PDB file of C-alpha atoms in Angstrom:
ATOM      1  CA  MET G  16     -19.401  18.812  14.885  1.00 50.00           C
ATOM      2  CA  LEU G  17     -18.032  15.318  15.529  1.00 46.00           C
ATOM      3  CA  LYS G  18     -21.261  13.885  14.145  1.00 44.00           C
ATOM      4  CA  GLY G  19     -20.771  15.862  10.933  1.00 46.00           C
ATOM      5  CA  VAL G  20     -17.161  14.664  10.555  1.00 38.00           C
ATOM      6  CA  TYR G  21     -18.264  11.082  11.157  1.00 36.00           C
ATOM      7  CA  GLU G  22     -20.999  11.336   8.522  1.00 40.00           C
ATOM      8  CA  ARG G  23     -18.565  12.748   5.967  1.00 43.00           C
ATOM      9  CA  ILE G  24     -16.029   9.965   6.621  1.00 37.00           C
ATOM     10  CA  VAL G  25     -18.659   7.242   6.389  1.00 34.00           C
ATOM     11  CA  GLY G  26     -20.071   8.815   3.244  1.00 39.00           C
ATOM     12  CA  MET G  27     -16.644   8.871   1.585  1.00 40.00           C
ATOM     13  CA  ALA G  28     -16.056   5.225   2.530  1.00 37.00           C
ATOM     14  CA  LEU G  29     -19.396   4.173   1.081  1.00 32.00           C
ATOM     15  CA  LYS G  30     -18.676   6.130  -2.068  1.00 38.00           C
ATOM     16  CA  ARG G  31     -15.308   4.340  -2.497  1.00 43.00           C
ATOM     17  CA  ARG G  32     -16.946   0.956  -1.961  1.00 39.00           C
ATOM     18  CA  SER G  33     -19.665   1.777  -4.474  1.00 37.00           C
ATOM     19  CA  SER G  34     -17.161   2.986  -7.070  1.00 54.00           C
ATOM     20  CA  ALA G  35     -15.109  -0.181  -6.594  1.00 54.00           C
ATOM     21  CA  ARG G  36     -18.131  -2.330  -7.448  1.00 53.00           C
ATOM     22  CA  GLU G  37     -18.714  -0.257 -10.587  1.00 70.00           C
ATOM     23  CA  LEU G  38     -15.142  -0.589 -11.849  1.00 76.00           C
ATOM     24  CA  PRO G  39     -14.360  -2.922 -14.755  1.00 82.00           C
ATOM     25  CA  MET G  40     -12.456  -6.127 -14.031  1.00 86.00           C
ATOM     26  CA  LYS G  41      -9.557  -5.022 -16.228  1.00 88.00           C
ATOM     27  CA  LEU G  42      -8.108  -1.934 -17.870  1.00 89.00           C
ATOM     28  CA  VAL G  43      -5.788  -1.979 -20.869  1.00 91.00           C
ATOM     29  CA  VAL G  44      -2.514  -0.086 -20.511  1.00 90.00           C
ATOM     30  CA  SER G  45      -1.561  -0.807 -24.111  1.00 89.00           C
ATOM     31  CA  ASP G  46      -2.895  -3.165 -26.769  1.00 89.00           C
ATOM     32  CA  PHE G  47      -0.386  -2.932 -29.596  1.00 85.00           C
ATOM     33  CA  ASN G  48      -2.576  -5.120 -31.811  1.00 78.00           C
ATOM     34  CA  SER G  49      -5.450  -2.657 -31.573  1.00 68.00           C
ATOM     35  CA  THR G  50      -3.533  -0.138 -33.714  1.00 53.00           C
ATOM     36  CA  LYS G  51      -3.488  -2.484 -36.676  1.00 49.00           C
ATOM     37  CA  LYS G  52      -7.059  -3.630 -36.061  1.00 49.00           C
ATOM     38  CA  LYS G  53      -8.143   0.003 -36.090  1.00 50.00           C
ATOM     39  CA  LYS G  54      -6.260   0.564 -39.339  1.00 49.00           C
ATOM     40  CA  LYS G  55      -7.921  -2.516 -40.848  1.00 47.00           C
ATOM     41  CA  ASN G  56     -11.344  -1.128 -40.015  1.00 47.00           C
ATOM     42  CA  GLU G  57     -10.359   2.202 -41.538  1.00 46.00           C
ATOM     43  CA  ARG G  58      -9.220   0.459 -44.744  1.00 45.00           C
ATOM     44  CA  MET G  59     -12.595  -1.252 -44.942  1.00 43.00           C
ATOM     45  CA  ARG G  60     -14.145   2.220 -44.866  1.00 45.00           C
ATOM     46  CA  GLY G  61     -11.795   3.366 -47.654  1.00 47.00           C
ATOM     47  CA  ALA G  62      -9.250   5.267 -45.528  1.00 47.00           C
ATOM     48  CA  ASP G  63      -5.543   5.261 -46.425  1.00 51.00           C
ATOM     49  CA  ASP G  64      -3.207   3.018 -44.415  1.00 52.00           C
ATOM     50  CA  ASP G  65       0.224   4.183 -43.290  1.00 55.00           C
ATOM     51  CA  GLU G  66       2.382   1.663 -41.415  1.00 56.00           C
ATOM     52  CA  ASP G  67       4.859   4.410 -40.447  1.00 64.00           C
ATOM     53  CA  GLU G  68       2.085   6.214 -38.571  1.00 69.00           C
ATOM     54  CA  ASP G  69       1.513   3.091 -36.461  1.00 68.00           C
ATOM     55  CA  GLU G  70       5.138   3.025 -35.325  1.00 75.00           C
ATOM     56  CA  ASP G  71       5.243   6.784 -34.809  1.00 80.00           C
ATOM     57  CA  GLU G  72       2.146   6.566 -32.610  1.00 80.00           C
ATOM     58  CA  ILE G  73       3.734   3.866 -30.454  1.00 83.00           C
ATOM     59  CA  LYS G  74       6.983   5.817 -30.143  1.00 81.00           C
ATOM     60  CA  LYS G  75       5.049   8.874 -28.988  1.00 85.00           C
ATOM     61  CA  THR G  76       3.556   6.800 -26.192  1.00 88.00           C
ATOM     62  CA  TRP G  77       6.664   4.832 -25.179  1.00 93.00           C
ATOM     63  CA  LYS G  78      10.123   6.299 -24.571  1.00 94.00           C
ATOM     64  CA  VAL G  79      13.239   4.127 -24.825  1.00 95.00           C
ATOM     65  CA  PHE G  80      16.324   4.704 -22.655  1.00 94.00           C
ATOM     66  CA  SER G  81      19.740   3.148 -21.983  1.00 93.00           C
ATOM     67  CA  ASP G  82      23.118   3.941 -20.481  1.00 88.00           C
ATOM     68  CA  GLY G  83      23.999   5.095 -24.014  1.00 88.00           C
ATOM     69  CA  ASP G  84      22.092   8.287 -23.180  1.00 87.00           C
ATOM     70  CA  TYR G  85      24.830   9.023 -20.619  1.00 82.00           C
ATOM     71  CA  GLY G  86      27.870   7.986 -22.660  1.00 80.00           C
ATOM     72  CA  GLY G  87      27.605   4.204 -22.137  1.00 86.00           C
ATOM     73  CA  LEU G  88      27.865   1.466 -24.751  1.00 88.00           C
ATOM     74  CA  SER G  89      24.424  -0.147 -24.522  1.00 92.00           C
ATOM     75  CA  GLU G  90      21.876   0.310 -27.315  1.00 94.00           C
ATOM     76  CA  ALA G  91      18.096  -0.010 -27.280  1.00 96.00           C
ATOM     77  CA  LYS G  92      15.282   0.480 -29.764  1.00 95.00           C
ATOM     78  CA  ILE G  93      11.542  -0.022 -29.998  1.00 94.00           C
ATOM     79  CA  THR G  94      10.058  -0.979 -33.344  1.00 92.00           C
ATOM     80  CA  THR G  95       6.955  -2.866 -34.458  1.00 90.00           C
ATOM     81  CA  ARG G  96       6.390  -6.215 -36.119  1.00 88.00           C
ATOM     82  CA  ASP G  97       3.307  -7.587 -37.817  1.00 83.00           C
ATOM     83  CA  SER G  98       2.023 -10.706 -36.103  1.00 75.00           C
ATOM     84  CA  THR G  99      -0.788 -13.145 -36.857  1.00 70.00           C
ATOM     85  CA  ASP G 100      -3.283 -11.174 -34.786  1.00 66.00           C
ATOM     86  CA  GLY G 101      -2.000  -7.683 -35.443  1.00 72.00           C
ATOM     87  CA  LYS G 102       1.092  -5.700 -34.472  1.00 81.00           C
ATOM     88  CA  ASN G 103       3.583  -6.223 -31.632  1.00 90.00           C
ATOM     89  CA  LEU G 104       5.971  -3.770 -30.005  1.00 94.00           C
ATOM     90  CA  VAL G 105       9.536  -5.093 -30.317  1.00 95.00           C
ATOM     91  CA  PHE G 106      12.084  -4.033 -27.695  1.00 97.00           C
ATOM     92  CA  HIS G 107      15.603  -4.969 -28.793  1.00 97.00           C
ATOM     93  CA  GLY G 108      19.226  -3.936 -28.569  1.00 96.00           C
ATOM     94  CA  LEU G 109      22.533  -4.709 -26.881  1.00 95.00           C
ATOM     95  CA  LEU G 110      23.540  -4.513 -23.221  1.00 94.00           C
ATOM     96  CA  ASN G 111      27.132  -3.680 -22.361  1.00 91.00           C
ATOM     97  CA  THR G 112      28.240  -3.312 -18.728  1.00 88.00           C
ATOM     98  CA  ASN G 113      31.632  -1.809 -19.613  1.00 85.00           C
ATOM     99  CA  VAL G 114      31.983   1.801 -18.504  1.00 80.00           C
ATOM    100  CA  PRO G 115      33.919   3.622 -21.241  1.00 77.00           C
ATOM    101  CA  VAL G 116      36.973   5.681 -20.426  1.00 72.00           C
ATOM    102  CA  ILE G 117      35.943   9.272 -21.056  1.00 63.00           C
ATOM    103  CA  ASP G 118      37.097  12.705 -20.068  1.00 61.00           C
ATOM    104  CA  GLU G 119      36.351  13.331 -16.379  1.00 59.00           C
ATOM    105  CA  ARG G 120      34.559  16.569 -17.205  1.00 56.00           C
ATOM    106  CA  LEU G 121      32.300  14.688 -19.610  1.00 56.00           C
ATOM    107  CA  ARG G 122      31.768  11.980 -16.990  1.00 52.00           C
ATOM    108  CA  ALA G 123      30.598  14.634 -14.546  1.00 50.00           C
ATOM    109  CA  ILE G 124      28.172  15.971 -17.131  1.00 47.00           C
ATOM    110  CA  LYS G 125      26.871  12.574 -18.158  1.00 55.00           C
ATOM    111  CA  SER G 126      26.857  11.190 -14.589  1.00 60.00           C
ATOM    112  CA  LEU G 127      27.804   7.728 -15.880  1.00 67.00           C
ATOM    113  CA  LYS G 128      28.792   5.650 -12.845  1.00 71.00           C
ATOM    114  CA  ARG G 129      27.477   2.251 -13.966  1.00 76.00           C
ATOM    115  CA  SER G 130      26.510   0.723 -17.263  1.00 82.00           C
ATOM    116  CA  GLY G 131      24.451  -2.141 -18.656  1.00 87.00           C
ATOM    117  CA  PHE G 132      20.846  -0.945 -18.517  1.00 90.00           C
ATOM    118  CA  ALA G 133      18.172  -0.400 -21.153  1.00 95.00           C
ATOM    119  CA  GLY G 134      14.403  -0.142 -21.070  1.00 96.00           C
ATOM    120  CA  PHE G 135      11.314   1.726 -22.171  1.00 96.00           C
ATOM    121  CA  THR G 136       8.512   3.469 -20.314  1.00 94.00           C
ATOM    122  CA  CYS G 137       5.197   5.110 -21.162  1.00 91.00           C
ATOM    123  CA  GLN G 138       5.278   8.861 -21.701  1.00 82.00           C
ATOM    124  CA  GLU G 139       1.684   9.334 -20.617  1.00 79.00           C
ATOM    125  CA  LEU G 140      -0.341   6.665 -18.836  1.00 81.00           C
ATOM    126  CA  LYS G 141      -3.704   6.142 -20.529  1.00 80.00           C
ATOM    127  CA  LEU G 142      -5.933   3.258 -19.539  1.00 84.00           C
ATOM    128  CA  THR G 143      -8.679   1.865 -21.726  1.00 84.00           C
ATOM    129  CA  ASN G 144     -11.820   0.061 -20.647  1.00 83.00           C
ATOM    130  CA  ALA G 145     -11.861  -2.699 -23.259  1.00 72.00           C
ATOM    131  CA  ASP G 146     -15.497  -3.532 -22.458  1.00 71.00           C
ATOM    132  CA  ALA G 147     -16.705  -0.045 -23.336  1.00 70.00           C
ATOM    133  CA  ASP G 148     -17.821   0.948 -26.823  1.00 65.00           C
ATOM    134  CA  ASP G 149     -15.409   2.912 -29.021  1.00 60.00           C
ATOM    135  CA  ASP G 150     -17.595   6.018 -28.809  1.00 61.00           C
ATOM    136  CA  ASP G 151     -18.102   5.772 -25.034  1.00 61.00           C
ATOM    137  CA  ASP G 152     -16.776   8.863 -23.207  1.00 59.00           C
ATOM    138  CA  ASP G 153     -15.617   6.651 -20.321  1.00 62.00           C
ATOM    139  CA  ARG G 154     -13.596   4.295 -22.530  1.00 67.00           C
ATOM    140  CA  VAL G 155     -10.270   6.096 -22.051  1.00 67.00           C
ATOM    141  CA  VAL G 156      -9.212   7.113 -18.542  1.00 64.00           C
ATOM    142  CA  THR G 157      -6.574   9.859 -18.467  1.00 53.00           C
ATOM    143  CA  ASP G 158      -7.167  12.113 -15.449  1.00 51.00           C
ATOM    144  CA  GLU G 159      -6.390  11.209 -11.839  1.00 51.00           C
ATOM    145  CA  ILE G 160      -5.816   7.557 -12.624  1.00 57.00           C
ATOM    146  CA  SER G 161      -6.421   5.472  -9.521  1.00 70.00           C
ATOM    147  CA  LEU G 162      -5.692   1.745  -9.445  1.00 78.00           C
ATOM    148  CA  GLU G 163      -6.260   1.264  -5.729  1.00 80.00           C
ATOM    149  CA  HIS G 164      -8.891  -1.388  -6.397  1.00 83.00           C
ATOM    150  CA  PHE G 165      -6.785  -3.251  -8.970  1.00 88.00           C
ATOM    151  CA  THR G 166      -4.630  -6.147  -7.805  1.00 90.00           C
ATOM    152  CA  HIS G 167      -2.473  -7.486 -10.665  1.00 93.00           C
ATOM    153  CA  ILE G 168      -0.688  -6.536 -13.849  1.00 94.00           C
ATOM    154  CA  ARG G 169      -0.770  -8.922 -16.827  1.00 96.00           C
ATOM    155  CA  ILE G 170       1.728  -8.846 -19.703  1.00 96.00           C
ATOM    156  CA  ARG G 171       1.287 -10.777 -22.931  1.00 95.00           C
ATOM    157  CA  MET G 172       4.778 -11.124 -24.398  1.00 95.00           C
ATOM    158  CA  LYS G 173       7.315 -13.290 -26.202  1.00 94.00           C
ATOM    159  CA  SER G 174      10.751 -13.432 -24.586  1.00 93.00           C
ATOM    160  CA  ASP G 175      14.211 -14.444 -25.768  1.00 93.00           C
ATOM    161  CA  GLY G 176      14.810 -16.330 -22.516  1.00 90.00           C
ATOM    162  CA  ARG G 177      16.267 -13.408 -20.598  1.00 90.00           C
ATOM    163  CA  ALA G 178      14.815 -12.079 -17.394  1.00 90.00           C
ATOM    164  CA  TYR G 179      13.131  -8.726 -17.818  1.00 94.00           C
ATOM    165  CA  VAL G 180      11.918  -6.244 -15.231  1.00 94.00           C
ATOM    166  CA  CYS G 181       8.524  -4.604 -14.956  1.00 95.00           C
ATOM    167  CA  SER G 182       8.695  -1.189 -13.282  1.00 94.00           C
ATOM    168  CA  VAL G 183       5.853   0.802 -11.755  1.00 92.00           C
ATOM    169  CA  LYS G 184       6.531   4.382 -10.696  1.00 89.00           C
ATOM    170  CA  THR G 185       4.251   5.852  -8.034  1.00 85.00           C
ATOM    171  CA  LYS G 186       3.994   9.020  -6.009  1.00 79.00           C
ATOM    172  CA  ARG G 187       6.656   9.044  -3.299  1.00 75.00           C
ATOM    173  CA  ASP G 188       5.727   7.913   0.191  1.00 65.00           C
ATOM    174  CA  SER G 189       7.427   8.957   3.428  1.00 58.00           C
ATOM    175  CA  PHE G 190       9.975   6.120   3.174  1.00 55.00           C
ATOM    176  CA  GLY G 191      11.142   6.792  -0.384  1.00 51.00           C
ATOM    177  CA  GLY G 192      13.882   8.881  -1.906  1.00 55.00           C
ATOM    178  CA  GLY G 193      13.570  11.234  -4.866  1.00 60.00           C
ATOM    179  CA  GLU G 194      10.360  12.555  -6.379  1.00 74.00           C
ATOM    180  CA  ASP G 195       8.786   9.137  -7.053  1.00 83.00           C
ATOM    181  CA  ASP G 196       8.919   5.584  -5.734  1.00 85.00           C
ATOM    182  CA  LEU G 197       9.978   2.833  -8.104  1.00 88.00           C
ATOM    183  CA  TRP G 198       8.552  -0.669  -7.651  1.00 90.00           C
ATOM    184  CA  GLN G 199       9.945  -3.583  -9.664  1.00 92.00           C
ATOM    185  CA  ALA G 200       9.280  -7.253 -10.341  1.00 93.00           C
ATOM    186  CA  PHE G 201      11.008  -9.802 -12.596  1.00 92.00           C
ATOM    187  CA  LEU G 202       9.412 -11.160 -15.758  1.00 91.00           C
ATOM    188  CA  VAL G 203      10.591 -14.639 -16.743  1.00 88.00           C
ATOM    189  CA  ALA G 204       8.871 -16.334 -19.675  1.00 90.00           C
ATOM    190  CA  PRO G 205       9.657 -19.437 -21.796  1.00 91.00           C
ATOM    191  CA  LYS G 206      11.977 -18.688 -24.697  1.00 92.00           C
ATOM    192  CA  ASN G 207      10.273 -17.847 -27.999  1.00 92.00           C
ATOM    193  CA  GLU G 208       6.804 -18.691 -26.659  1.00 93.00           C
ATOM    194  CA  LEU G 209       3.923 -16.232 -26.551  1.00 92.00           C
ATOM    195  CA  SER G 210       3.114 -16.111 -22.828  1.00 94.00           C
ATOM    196  CA  GLU G 211       0.884 -14.304 -20.366  1.00 95.00           C
ATOM    197  CA  ILE G 212       2.602 -13.269 -17.137  1.00 95.00           C
ATOM    198  CA  THR G 213       0.397 -12.177 -14.238  1.00 95.00           C
ATOM    199  CA  ILE G 214       2.011 -10.479 -11.229  1.00 94.00           C
ATOM    200  CA  PRO G 215       0.258  -9.230  -8.061  1.00 93.00           C
ATOM    201  CA  PHE G 216       1.115  -5.627  -7.239  1.00 90.00           C
ATOM    202  CA  GLU G 217       1.981  -6.753  -3.704  1.00 88.00           C
ATOM    203  CA  LYS G 218       4.880  -8.823  -5.129  1.00 89.00           C
ATOM    204  CA  PHE G 219       6.656  -5.712  -6.419  1.00 91.00           C
ATOM    205  CA  ILE G 220       9.747  -4.588  -4.486  1.00 88.00           C
ATOM    206  CA  LYS G 221      10.640  -0.965  -3.912  1.00 87.00           C
ATOM    207  CA  THR G 222      14.021  -0.008  -5.409  1.00 84.00           C
ATOM    208  CA  TYR G 223      16.152   3.109  -5.561  1.00 79.00           C
ATOM    209  CA  ARG G 224      18.964   3.779  -8.071  1.00 73.00           C
ATOM    210  CA  GLY G 225      19.332   0.121  -8.965  1.00 74.00           C
ATOM    211  CA  GLY G 226      19.286  -1.247  -5.407  1.00 78.00           C
ATOM    212  CA  VAL G 227      16.589  -2.729  -3.193  1.00 80.00           C
ATOM    213  CA  VAL G 228      15.297  -0.298  -0.561  1.00 79.00           C
ATOM    214  CA  GLU G 229      16.151  -1.794   2.821  1.00 74.00           C
ATOM    215  CA  ASN G 230      13.005  -0.501   4.484  1.00 70.00           C
ATOM    216  CA  GLN G 231      10.140  -2.158   2.576  1.00 68.00           C
ATOM    217  CA  MET G 232       7.565  -0.779   5.000  1.00 60.00           C
ATOM    218  CA  GLY G 233       4.210  -0.484   3.303  1.00 54.00           C
ATOM    219  CA  LYS G 234       5.240  -2.941   0.585  1.00 50.00           C
ATOM    220  CA  GLU G 235       1.813  -4.610   0.559  1.00 57.00           C
ATOM    221  CA  ASN G 236       0.194  -1.200   0.144  1.00 61.00           C
ATOM    222  CA  MET G 237       1.896   0.221  -2.926  1.00 75.00           C
ATOM    223  CA  ARG G 238       0.277   3.568  -3.676  1.00 73.00           C
ATOM    224  CA  ARG G 239      -1.666   2.247  -6.631  1.00 74.00           C
ATOM    225  CA  GLY G 240      -3.827   5.334  -6.486  1.00 71.00           C
ATOM    226  CA  GLY G 241      -0.775   7.350  -7.513  1.00 77.00           C
ATOM    227  CA  ILE G 242       0.730   5.369 -10.397  1.00 84.00           C
ATOM    228  CA  ARG G 243       2.589   7.666 -12.771  1.00 85.00           C
ATOM    229  CA  THR G 244       4.208   5.345 -15.318  1.00 89.00           C
ATOM    230  CA  ILE G 245       4.706   1.685 -16.197  1.00 94.00           C
ATOM    231  CA  GLY G 246       7.842   0.440 -17.965  1.00 96.00           C
ATOM    232  CA  PHE G 247      10.095  -2.508 -18.759  1.00 97.00           C
ATOM    233  CA  ALA G 248      13.825  -3.162 -18.828  1.00 95.00           C
ATOM    234  CA  ALA G 249      16.255  -5.876 -19.881  1.00 93.00           C
ATOM    235  CA  ALA G 250      17.933  -7.815 -17.072  1.00 83.00           C
ATOM    236  CA  ALA G 251      20.109 -10.934 -16.794  1.00 70.00           C
ATOM    237  CA  MET G 252      20.408 -13.650 -19.448  1.00 70.00           C
ATOM    238  CA  ASP G 253      19.242 -17.264 -19.099  1.00 62.00           C
ATOM    239  CA  GLY G 254      16.145 -16.561 -17.051  1.00 59.00           C
ATOM    240  CA  GLY G 255      17.881 -14.312 -14.555  1.00 58.00           C
ATOM    241  CA  LYS G 256      21.190 -16.154 -14.272  1.00 62.00           C
ATOM    242  CA  GLY G 257      24.639 -15.145 -15.434  1.00 64.00           C
ATOM    243  CA  SER G 258      25.895 -12.037 -17.199  1.00 76.00           C
ATOM    244  CA  ILE G 259      23.592  -9.416 -18.658  1.00 86.00           C
ATOM    245  CA  ASP G 260      25.960  -8.495 -21.512  1.00 91.00           C
ATOM    246  CA  GLY G 261      24.754  -9.342 -25.004  1.00 92.00           C
ATOM    247  CA  GLU G 262      21.854  -8.889 -27.384  1.00 94.00           C
ATOM    248  CA  PHE G 263      18.252  -8.848 -26.203  1.00 95.00           C
ATOM    249  CA  ARG G 264      14.904  -8.985 -27.943  1.00 96.00           C
ATOM    250  CA  CYS G 265      11.337  -9.375 -26.720  1.00 95.00           C
ATOM    251  CA  GLU G 266       7.902  -8.613 -28.103  1.00 95.00           C
ATOM    252  CA  PHE G 267       4.932  -7.150 -26.264  1.00 95.00           C
ATOM    253  CA  GLU G 268       1.374  -7.698 -27.441  1.00 94.00           C
ATOM    254  CA  LYS G 269      -0.763  -6.402 -24.585  1.00 94.00           C
ATOM    255  CA  ILE G 270      -0.396  -4.900 -21.090  1.00 95.00           C
ATOM    256  CA  GLU G 271      -3.349  -4.844 -18.673  1.00 94.00           C
ATOM    257  CA  VAL G 272      -4.152  -4.191 -15.032  1.00 92.00           C
ATOM    258  CA  LEU G 273      -6.623  -6.583 -13.402  1.00 92.00           C
ATOM    259  CA  ARG G 274      -9.067  -6.494 -10.522  1.00 89.00           C
ATOM    260  CA  LEU G 275      -9.101 -10.062  -9.229  1.00 87.00           C
ATOM    261  CA  LEU G 276     -11.507 -10.730  -6.403  1.00 76.00           C
ATOM    262  CA  ASP G 277      -9.576 -13.794  -5.247  1.00 67.00           C
ATOM    263  CA  THR G 278      -6.534 -12.220  -3.596  1.00 57.00           C
ATOM    264  CA  LYS G 279      -4.893 -15.636  -3.230  1.00 57.00           C
ATOM    265  CA  ASP G 280      -3.923 -15.523  -6.901  1.00 51.00           C
ATOM    266  CA  SER G 281      -0.132 -15.364  -7.208  1.00 61.00           C
ATOM    267  CA  THR G 282       2.442 -14.745  -9.899  1.00 66.00           C
ATOM    268  CA  SER G 283       1.846 -16.948 -12.918  1.00 70.00           C
ATOM    269  CA  SER G 284       3.251 -17.519 -16.377  1.00 68.00           C
ATOM    270  CA  ALA G 285       1.305 -19.413 -19.001  1.00 68.00           C
ATOM    271  CA  VAL G 286       2.131 -20.175 -22.630  1.00 66.00           C
ATOM    272  CA  VAL G 287      -0.670 -18.904 -24.857  1.00 63.00           C
TER     273      VAL G 287
END
């Protein structure tokens, strides 16, 4: 009996190791340029082009939120902008940390206790193997997404100089609160420069309701096999310093997860 259990465990371990070797080096979370490139190819084949469909498709994938949803004064939108290489997602709006004076019954309904937050998150996480052919059945990964063998997330973006936050929501572990665990890391890029920011998953910090979880046990072992969503939010102005109140605007071109074999690679930001 013990021999059988041992053989099953060893077999599962070998299977995981084999599957890790077969994985691609990167998966695309979202390539906003690909929408326009796809449309361009369709135009070459004589198909009609509809720019509104592009934006509608992006808005179906990404959901915007702010304290305005709960009676606050902040505003946030996602739109698209044509760039040299294609189309970028534009996240813009206004942050306001003032909590409005409202009827206490309405406050109880809206649950507005703090203000000054805005962001957007994917509705359904779909990863694309960019190296696969368009007609390859394995190109899009949608079921039981496991990123346990992936080490970094890379964001190609243009910032207004603010600090932004990248959020990864995973299945809850025994030390978390709520249904999911939320892991966050800051994004700081040069103002008005197209940049690539690469962050190791192990650098993300577990948070809960806007605060850092005191017990960061298991921090180096984020449950990447149970990632539910990936999102972004506006944070402080001037690269993370000072007030957060005011307008914000940043553009996203591509979001990827990477499998880097050299685990010594750390957070980096490079102007493209």
